[in-house]
Amino acid sequence: MLDFNVPPFTGKEFDYIKQAVEERKICGDGRFTKLCSEWMEKRFQVKHALLTTSCTHALEMAAHLTGIGPGDEVILPSYTFCSTADAFVQRGATLVFVDIRPDTMNIDEKLIEDAVTERTKVIAPVHYAGVACAMDEIMDIAKRHGLQVVEDAAQGVDAYYKGRALGTIGDFGCYSFHETKNFSMGEGGAVVFSREDKLEDAEILREKGTDRSKFFRGQIDKYTWVSYGSSYLPSDMNAAYLWAQLELADEIRADRMATYDFYHRELRDLAEKGYLEQPFVPDYAQHNAHMYYIKLKDEPTRAAMIRHLRSCGVHSVFHYVPLHTATAGKKYGRFHGEDRYTTKDSERLLRLPMFYGLKQEERELVAESVRSFFIH
Ligand SMILES: *Cc1c(COP(=O)(O)O)cnc(C)c1O
């Protein structure tokens, strides 16, 4: 059976983990954490990249740093992972879901402004599949209404909007290094931002409410508990695993892109004949081949396709069940406007195997198996 996902592994991981252990520095903010952070800051042109224990935790930090609280509202898509919402629920904020655009599955920027009220504090766009949201429009709405923007770029690491790295356009960006993402450390993530006024608060929040980061930089001679905080810094052993991939980021990217382009080419005639729909990448987006999905006619067709692919030895998976239809979504939020595409298109979407190191014969098996569902 061809797996849907295999965690990225380049070969250097064991060596780097061994180094971290031998250097007797395995807690947070060691040498490998620094290498990863500096790499991100340079490549993504952002002032600060703080490694975290997950993207969920990066989102929690970002939500906290916006100052959003009970009675305030956050505008987000319903078609996303629950972590985007959880971070704001933790602050006591109310979720306001807005419909997606069917072409990219991203929040429809044209529907955001109508959902803004005097209580809105934050817009949280999600760059689905590493394809950028329409950030100029979103930032313009935020500016005109005095809102902050938290980008859920969990899937958008090393993807770009008009040349700017996803996650670096809004006030805060959140990355995931979970094993299902392009670069991994098992569980992990990062919060990135360029606002200097937020660095100290972010460091304190990440280090149990202490000013230990300043202490490590030699700026103060002892550290104390200065504010509320949690423990959001990952072990340097995890960072060592991640570093092995960031070093080879271009190779990982090219390999995933080759899979994406192969699927896209091979399935084009099926799309032209109307059997399925292929993903769309707007001109303003430079994606990172995080995902390859197809959209089928309806949910029963998708279920039949999943069974067919399994019988061909291919594991395919669907994705999010819209948050506003979930128990927690109903409890903590509301859907603003009409649900034209969120439910309908989430039920039609199917993700094909996509991971670093997928072999050419495996790519061919996937494409042939999709084809044989329609054409016998
Ligand atoms: C994976 C993902 C997350 C959560 O990332 P973790 O690192 O597992 O916490 C959040 N949002 C989106 C859109 C994701 O794809």
CSV table of C-alpha atoms and ligand atoms in Angstrom, one decimal:
chain,number,residue,atom,x,y,z
A,1,MET,CA,0.0,0.0,0.0
A,2,LEU,CA,1.4,3.4,-1.0
A,3,ASP,CA,1.2,5.7,2.1
A,4,PHE,CA,-0.5,9.0,1.9
A,5,ASN,CA,2.4,10.6,3.9
A,6,VAL,CA,5.9,9.6,4.9
A,7,PRO,CA,7.7,12.0,7.3
A,8,PRO,CA,10.6,13.7,5.7
A,9,PHE,CA,14.0,12.2,6.4
A,10,THR,CA,17.2,13.4,4.6
A,11,GLY,CA,19.8,11.2,6.2
A,12,LYS,CA,21.6,13.8,8.4
A,13,GLU,CA,19.0,13.7,11.2
A,14,PHE,CA,20.7,11.0,13.4
A,15,ASP,CA,24.0,12.7,13.1
A,16,TYR,CA,22.7,16.1,14.2
A,17,ILE,CA,20.7,14.6,17.1
A,18,LYS,CA,23.8,12.8,18.2
A,19,GLN,CA,25.7,16.1,18.1
A,20,ALA,CA,23.1,17.7,20.3
A,21,VAL,CA,23.3,14.9,22.8
A,22,GLU,CA,27.1,14.9,22.8
A,23,GLU,CA,27.2,18.6,23.3
A,24,ARG,CA,25.1,18.1,26.4
A,25,LYS,CA,22.6,20.7,25.4
A,26,ILE,CA,19.3,19.1,24.7
A,27,CYS,CA,16.8,21.5,26.2
A,28,GLY,CA,15.4,24.5,24.3
A,29,ASP,CA,17.2,27.3,22.5
A,30,GLY,CA,20.4,25.3,21.9
A,31,ARG,CA,22.7,25.4,18.8
A,32,PHE,CA,20.2,23.7,16.4
A,33,THR,CA,17.3,25.9,17.5
A,34,LYS,CA,19.5,28.9,16.7
A,35,LEU,CA,20.5,27.5,13.3
A,36,CYS,CA,16.8,26.9,12.4
A,37,SER,CA,15.6,30.3,13.6
A,38,GLU,CA,18.4,32.2,11.8
A,39,TRP,CA,17.7,30.2,8.7
A,40,MET,CA,14.1,31.2,8.7
A,41,GLU,CA,14.8,34.9,9.5
A,42,LYS,CA,17.2,35.1,6.6
A,43,ARG,CA,15.2,33.1,4.0
A,44,PHE,CA,11.8,34.5,4.8
A,45,GLN,CA,13.1,38.1,5.5
A,46,VAL,CA,11.5,38.3,8.9
A,47,LYS,CA,13.0,39.9,12.0
A,48,HIS,CA,12.1,37.2,14.5
A,49,ALA,CA,11.4,33.4,14.1
A,50,LEU,CA,10.9,31.6,17.4
A,51,LEU,CA,10.8,27.9,17.3
A,52,THR,CA,7.8,26.4,19.2
A,53,THR,CA,6.5,23.0,20.2
A,54,SER,CA,3.8,23.0,17.5
A,55,CYS,CA,1.9,25.3,15.2
A,56,THR,CA,-1.0,25.0,17.6
A,57,HIS,CA,1.3,26.6,20.2
A,58,ALA,CA,2.6,29.2,17.8
A,59,LEU,CA,-1.1,30.2,17.2
A,60,GLU,CA,-1.7,30.3,20.9
A,61,MET,CA,1.2,32.7,21.3
A,62,ALA,CA,0.1,34.8,18.4
A,63,ALA,CA,-3.5,35.0,19.7
A,64,HIS,CA,-2.2,36.0,23.1
A,65,LEU,CA,0.2,38.6,21.6
A,66,THR,CA,-2.7,40.3,19.8
A,67,GLY,CA,-4.4,41.0,23.1
A,68,ILE,CA,-7.7,39.6,21.9
A,69,GLY,CA,-10.0,38.7,24.8
A,70,PRO,CA,-13.6,37.8,25.9
A,71,GLY,CA,-16.2,39.6,23.9
A,72,ASP,CA,-13.8,40.2,21.0
A,73,GLU,CA,-14.2,38.5,17.6
A,74,VAL,CA,-11.8,36.8,15.2
A,75,ILE,CA,-12.7,36.3,11.5
A,76,LEU,CA,-11.5,33.0,10.1
A,77,PRO,CA,-12.5,30.3,7.6
A,78,SER,CA,-14.5,27.3,8.7
A,79,TYR,CA,-12.5,25.2,6.4
A,80,THR,CA,-9.4,24.8,8.5
A,81,PHE,CA,-7.8,22.7,11.2
A,82,CYS,CA,-9.3,23.2,14.7
A,83,SER,CA,-6.0,24.7,16.0
A,84,THR,CA,-6.7,28.0,14.1
A,85,ALA,CA,-9.8,28.3,16.2
A,86,ASP,CA,-8.6,26.8,19.5
A,87,ALA,CA,-6.0,29.5,19.9
A,88,PHE,CA,-8.6,32.2,20.0
A,89,VAL,CA,-11.1,30.1,22.0
A,90,GLN,CA,-8.4,29.9,24.6
A,91,ARG,CA,-8.4,33.7,24.8
A,92,GLY,CA,-12.2,33.7,25.3
A,93,ALA,CA,-12.8,35.3,21.8
A,94,THR,CA,-15.8,34.6,19.6
A,95,LEU,CA,-15.2,32.9,16.2
A,96,VAL,CA,-16.8,34.4,13.1
A,97,PHE,CA,-16.5,32.0,10.2
A,98,VAL,CA,-16.6,33.3,6.6
A,99,ASP,CA,-17.0,31.3,3.4
A,100,ILE,CA,-14.1,30.2,1.3
A,101,ARG,CA,-13.4,30.7,-2.4
A,102,PRO,CA,-13.8,27.5,-4.3
A,103,ASP,CA,-10.8,28.0,-6.5
A,104,THR,CA,-8.2,28.0,-3.7
A,105,MET,CA,-10.2,26.8,-0.7
A,106,ASN,CA,-8.9,29.9,1.1
A,107,ILE,CA,-11.1,32.5,2.9
A,108,ASP,CA,-13.0,34.6,0.4
A,109,GLU,CA,-11.4,38.1,0.9
A,110,LYS,CA,-14.5,39.7,-0.6
A,111,LEU,CA,-16.7,38.4,2.2
A,112,ILE,CA,-14.5,39.5,5.1
A,113,GLU,CA,-15.4,43.2,5.4
A,114,ASP,CA,-19.1,42.4,5.8
A,115,ALA,CA,-18.3,40.3,8.8
A,116,VAL,CA,-16.4,43.0,10.6
A,117,THR,CA,-18.2,44.5,13.7
A,118,GLU,CA,-17.0,46.9,16.4
A,119,ARG,CA,-15.9,43.9,18.3
A,120,THR,CA,-13.6,42.4,15.6
A,121,LYS,CA,-10.0,42.4,16.7
A,122,VAL,CA,-8.2,39.9,14.4
A,123,ILE,CA,-8.4,38.3,11.0
A,124,ALA,CA,-6.9,34.8,10.8
A,125,PRO,CA,-6.4,33.7,7.1
A,126,VAL,CA,-5.2,30.2,6.5
A,127,HIS,CA,-3.0,29.6,3.5
A,128,TYR,CA,-4.5,26.3,2.4
A,129,ALA,CA,-2.2,23.8,0.6
A,130,GLY,CA,0.5,26.4,0.8
A,131,VAL,CA,-1.3,28.6,-1.7
A,132,ALA,CA,-1.5,32.2,-0.6
A,133,CYS,CA,-4.6,34.0,0.4
A,134,ALA,CA,-5.3,37.4,-1.3
A,135,MET,CA,-3.1,39.2,1.3
A,136,ASP,CA,-3.2,42.8,-0.2
A,137,GLU,CA,-7.0,42.8,0.1
A,138,ILE,CA,-6.9,41.3,3.6
A,139,MET,CA,-4.2,43.7,4.9
A,140,ASP,CA,-6.2,46.6,3.4
A,141,ILE,CA,-9.3,45.6,5.3
A,142,ALA,CA,-7.3,45.1,8.5
A,143,LYS,CA,-5.7,48.6,8.1
A,144,ARG,CA,-8.9,50.4,7.5
A,145,HIS,CA,-10.6,48.8,10.5
A,146,GLY,CA,-7.6,48.7,12.9
A,147,LEU,CA,-7.4,44.9,13.0
A,148,GLN,CA,-4.4,42.6,13.5
A,149,VAL,CA,-3.7,39.7,11.2
A,150,VAL,CA,-2.5,36.3,12.3
A,151,GLU,CA,-1.6,34.1,9.4
A,152,ASP,CA,-2.0,30.4,9.8
A,153,ALA,CA,0.9,29.4,7.5
A,154,ALA,CA,1.1,25.9,8.9
A,155,GLN,CA,1.1,24.6,5.4
A,156,GLY,CA,2.7,27.6,3.9
A,157,VAL,CA,6.4,27.3,5.0
A,158,ASP,CA,8.6,28.4,2.1
A,159,ALA,CA,5.6,29.5,0.0
A,160,TYR,CA,5.2,33.1,-1.1
A,161,TYR,CA,2.7,35.9,-2.0
A,162,LYS,CA,4.1,38.3,-4.6
A,163,GLY,CA,7.5,37.2,-3.5
A,164,ARG,CA,6.9,37.7,0.2
A,165,ALA,CA,7.1,34.7,2.5
A,166,LEU,CA,3.7,33.5,3.9
A,167,GLY,CA,3.6,34.2,7.6
A,168,THR,CA,5.6,37.4,7.3
A,169,ILE,CA,2.9,39.7,5.8
A,170,GLY,CA,0.5,40.0,8.8
A,171,ASP,CA,1.3,40.9,12.4
A,172,PHE,CA,2.2,37.3,13.2
A,173,GLY,CA,2.7,34.1,11.2
A,174,CYS,CA,2.5,30.5,12.4
A,175,TYR,CA,4.4,27.6,10.9
A,176,SER,CA,4.0,23.8,11.5
A,177,PHE,CA,6.8,21.3,11.5
A,178,HIS,CA,4.5,18.3,12.2
A,179,GLU,CA,5.5,15.1,10.4
A,180,THR,CA,2.8,15.7,7.8
A,181,LYS,CA,4.3,19.1,6.7
A,182,ASN,CA,7.0,19.9,4.2
A,183,PHE,CA,9.7,20.2,6.8
A,184,SER,CA,9.4,18.3,10.1
A,185,MET,CA,10.7,17.9,13.6
A,186,GLY,CA,8.1,15.4,14.6
A,187,GLU,CA,6.0,17.9,16.5
A,188,GLY,CA,7.0,21.5,16.2
A,189,GLY,CA,6.4,24.9,14.7
A,190,ALA,CA,7.4,28.5,14.8
A,191,VAL,CA,5.9,32.0,15.3
A,192,VAL,CA,7.4,34.6,13.1
A,193,PHE,CA,7.0,38.4,13.2
A,194,SER,CA,8.8,41.7,12.5
A,195,ARG,CA,7.1,43.8,15.1
A,196,GLU,CA,9.9,44.9,17.5
A,197,ASP,CA,7.3,45.9,20.1
A,198,LYS,CA,6.3,42.3,20.5
A,199,LEU,CA,9.7,40.6,20.8
A,200,GLU,CA,10.0,40.9,24.6
A,201,ASP,CA,6.4,39.8,25.3
A,202,ALA,CA,6.8,36.8,22.9
A,203,GLU,CA,10.0,35.7,24.6
A,204,ILE,CA,8.5,35.9,28.0
A,205,LEU,CA,5.4,34.1,27.0
A,206,ARG,CA,7.4,31.3,25.5
A,207,GLU,CA,9.7,31.0,28.5
A,208,LYS,CA,7.2,30.4,31.3
A,209,GLY,CA,6.7,34.0,32.0
A,210,THR,CA,10.4,34.7,32.7
A,211,ASP,CA,12.9,37.0,31.1
A,212,ARG,CA,15.3,34.1,30.7
A,213,SER,CA,15.9,34.9,27.0
A,214,LYS,CA,17.4,38.3,27.9
A,215,PHE,CA,19.5,36.5,30.6
A,216,PHE,CA,20.9,34.1,28.0
A,217,ARG,CA,21.9,37.0,25.8
A,218,GLY,CA,23.7,38.5,28.8
A,219,GLN,CA,21.4,41.6,28.9
A,220,ILE,CA,20.5,41.0,32.6
A,221,ASP,CA,22.4,39.1,35.3
A,222,LYS,CA,19.5,37.1,36.7
A,223,TYR,CA,16.1,36.1,35.4
A,224,THR,CA,12.8,36.4,37.2
A,225,TRP,CA,9.1,35.7,36.7
A,226,VAL,CA,7.8,38.8,35.1
A,227,SER,CA,4.4,37.9,33.5
A,228,TYR,CA,2.1,35.1,32.5
A,229,GLY,CA,3.8,32.5,30.4
A,230,SER,CA,3.9,28.9,29.3
A,231,SER,CA,6.5,26.5,27.9
A,232,TYR,CA,6.5,26.8,24.1
A,233,LEU,CA,10.2,26.0,23.3
A,234,PRO,CA,11.0,22.7,21.8
A,235,SER,CA,14.0,20.4,22.8
A,236,ASP,CA,17.1,21.0,20.7
A,237,MET,CA,17.0,17.3,19.7
A,238,ASN,CA,13.8,18.1,17.7
A,239,ALA,CA,15.5,21.2,16.3
A,240,ALA,CA,18.4,19.0,15.2
A,241,TYR,CA,16.0,16.8,13.2
A,242,LEU,CA,14.5,19.9,11.6
A,243,TRP,CA,17.9,21.4,10.7
A,244,ALA,CA,18.7,18.4,8.5
A,245,GLN,CA,15.8,19.3,6.3
A,246,LEU,CA,16.1,23.1,6.3
A,247,GLU,CA,19.6,22.6,5.0
A,248,LEU,CA,18.1,20.7,2.1
A,249,ALA,CA,15.1,22.9,1.7
A,250,ASP,CA,15.6,23.5,-2.0
A,251,GLU,CA,16.0,19.8,-2.7
A,252,ILE,CA,12.8,18.9,-0.7
A,253,ARG,CA,10.9,21.7,-2.5
A,254,ALA,CA,12.0,20.6,-6.0
A,255,ASP,CA,11.2,17.0,-5.2
A,256,ARG,CA,7.6,17.8,-4.0
A,257,MET,CA,7.2,20.2,-6.9
A,258,ALA,CA,8.1,17.4,-9.3
A,259,THR,CA,5.3,15.2,-7.8
A,260,TYR,CA,2.8,18.1,-8.0
A,261,ASP,CA,3.7,18.9,-11.6
A,262,PHE,CA,3.5,15.3,-12.6
A,263,TYR,CA,0.0,14.8,-11.1
A,264,HIS,CA,-1.1,18.1,-12.6
A,265,ARG,CA,0.1,17.1,-16.1
A,266,GLU,CA,-1.2,13.6,-16.0
A,267,LEU,CA,-4.7,14.5,-14.8
A,268,ARG,CA,-5.2,17.5,-17.0
A,269,ASP,CA,-7.2,15.7,-19.7
A,270,LEU,CA,-9.5,14.2,-17.0
A,271,ALA,CA,-10.2,17.8,-15.8
A,272,GLU,CA,-10.8,18.9,-19.4
A,273,LYS,CA,-13.3,16.2,-19.9
A,274,GLY,CA,-15.1,17.3,-16.7
A,275,TYR,CA,-14.4,14.2,-14.6
A,276,LEU,CA,-12.6,16.1,-11.8
A,277,GLU,CA,-11.3,19.5,-10.9
A,278,GLN,CA,-7.6,20.3,-10.3
A,279,PRO,CA,-6.1,22.8,-7.8
A,280,PHE,CA,-5.7,26.4,-8.9
A,281,VAL,CA,-2.8,28.7,-8.1
A,282,PRO,CA,-3.4,32.4,-8.6
A,283,ASP,CA,-0.7,34.5,-10.3
A,284,TYR,CA,0.1,36.2,-7.0
A,285,ALA,CA,1.0,32.9,-5.3
A,286,GLN,CA,4.2,30.9,-5.4
A,287,HIS,CA,3.2,27.6,-3.7
A,288,ASN,CA,5.3,25.0,-2.0
A,289,ALA,CA,3.7,21.8,-3.3
A,290,HIS,CA,2.4,21.1,0.2
A,291,MET,CA,-0.5,19.2,-1.1
A,292,TYR,CA,-2.1,17.8,-4.3
A,293,TYR,CA,-5.8,17.5,-4.2
A,294,ILE,CA,-8.6,16.8,-6.7
A,295,LYS,CA,-12.2,17.6,-6.4
A,296,LEU,CA,-14.8,15.1,-7.4
A,297,LYS,CA,-18.5,15.5,-8.3
A,298,ASP,CA,-19.9,14.9,-4.8
A,299,GLU,CA,-19.3,13.1,-1.6
A,300,PRO,CA,-20.5,9.6,-2.8
A,301,THR,CA,-18.1,9.9,-5.8
A,302,ARG,CA,-15.3,10.8,-3.5
A,303,ALA,CA,-16.1,7.8,-1.2
A,304,ALA,CA,-16.1,5.5,-4.3
A,305,MET,CA,-12.7,7.0,-5.4
A,306,ILE,CA,-11.2,6.4,-2.0
A,307,ARG,CA,-12.3,2.7,-2.2
A,308,HIS,CA,-11.1,2.4,-5.8
A,309,LEU,CA,-7.6,3.9,-5.0
A,310,ARG,CA,-7.3,1.6,-2.0
A,311,SER,CA,-8.0,-1.4,-4.2
A,312,CYS,CA,-5.2,-0.1,-6.4
A,313,GLY,CA,-2.9,0.1,-3.4
A,314,VAL,CA,-3.0,3.8,-3.0
A,315,HIS,CA,-4.0,5.5,0.3
A,316,SER,CA,-5.8,8.8,-0.3
A,317,VAL,CA,-7.5,11.0,2.4
A,318,PHE,CA,-10.1,13.7,2.6
A,319,HIS,CA,-9.6,16.8,4.7
A,320,TYR,CA,-11.4,19.1,7.1
A,321,VAL,CA,-14.9,18.8,8.2
A,322,PRO,CA,-16.0,22.4,8.4
A,323,LEU,CA,-15.5,23.8,12.0
A,324,HIS,CA,-18.9,25.5,12.1
A,325,THR,CA,-20.6,22.1,11.8
A,326,ALA,CA,-18.6,20.7,14.7
A,327,THR,CA,-19.9,20.7,18.3
A,328,ALA,CA,-17.2,23.1,19.4
A,329,GLY,CA,-17.7,25.3,16.4
A,330,LYS,CA,-21.3,25.8,17.3
A,331,LYS,CA,-20.5,26.5,20.9
A,332,TYR,CA,-17.8,29.1,20.2
A,333,GLY,CA,-18.8,30.8,17.0
A,334,ARG,CA,-21.1,31.6,14.2
A,335,PHE,CA,-21.1,31.5,10.4
A,336,HIS,CA,-21.4,34.9,8.9
A,337,GLY,CA,-23.2,35.0,5.6
A,338,GLU,CA,-24.0,32.0,3.4
A,339,ASP,CA,-22.2,28.7,3.3
A,340,ARG,CA,-22.0,28.4,-0.4
A,341,TYR,CA,-18.7,26.5,-0.8
A,342,THR,CA,-17.3,25.5,2.6
A,343,THR,CA,-19.4,22.4,3.1
A,344,LYS,CA,-20.0,21.6,-0.5
A,345,ASP,CA,-16.4,21.7,-1.6
A,346,SER,CA,-15.0,20.2,1.6
A,347,GLU,CA,-17.1,17.1,0.8
A,348,ARG,CA,-15.6,16.8,-2.7
A,349,LEU,CA,-12.0,17.3,-2.0
A,350,LEU,CA,-9.5,14.3,-2.0
A,351,ARG,CA,-5.8,14.5,-1.3
A,352,LEU,CA,-3.3,12.3,-3.1
A,353,PRO,CA,-0.1,10.9,-1.7
A,354,MET,CA,2.5,13.7,-1.5
A,355,PHE,CA,5.8,13.5,0.4
A,356,TYR,CA,9.5,14.0,-0.1
A,357,GLY,CA,11.0,11.0,-1.9
A,358,LEU,CA,7.9,9.7,-3.6
A,359,LYS,CA,9.2,7.6,-6.5
A,360,GLN,CA,8.4,8.1,-10.1
A,361,GLU,CA,6.7,4.6,-10.4
A,362,GLU,CA,4.6,5.6,-7.4
A,363,ARG,CA,3.6,8.9,-9.0
A,364,GLU,CA,2.6,6.9,-12.1
A,365,LEU,CA,0.6,4.4,-10.0
A,366,VAL,CA,-1.4,7.2,-8.4
A,367,ALA,CA,-2.2,9.0,-11.7
A,368,GLU,CA,-3.1,5.7,-13.4
A,369,SER,CA,-5.3,4.7,-10.5
A,370,VAL,CA,-7.2,7.9,-10.6
A,371,ARG,CA,-7.6,7.5,-14.4
A,372,SER,CA,-8.9,3.9,-14.2
A,373,PHE,CA,-11.7,5.0,-11.9
A,374,PHE,CA,-13.2,7.0,-14.9
A,375,ILE,CA,-11.8,5.2,-17.9
A,376,HIS,CA,-11.8,1.4,-18.0
B,1,LIG,C1,-1.1,21.2,10.6
B,1,LIG,C2,-1.9,22.4,10.8
B,1,LIG,C3,-2.0,23.0,12.1
B,1,LIG,C4,-1.5,22.4,13.4
B,1,LIG,O1,-0.1,22.2,13.3
B,1,LIG,P1,0.6,21.4,14.6
B,1,LIG,O2,2.0,21.7,14.3
B,1,LIG,O3,0.3,20.0,14.4
B,1,LIG,O4,0.1,22.0,15.8
B,1,LIG,C5,-2.7,24.2,12.2
B,1,LIG,N1,-3.3,24.7,11.1
B,1,LIG,C6,-3.2,24.2,9.9
B,1,LIG,C7,-3.9,24.8,8.7
B,1,LIG,C8,-2.5,23.0,9.7
B,1,LIG,O5,-2.5,22.4,8.5
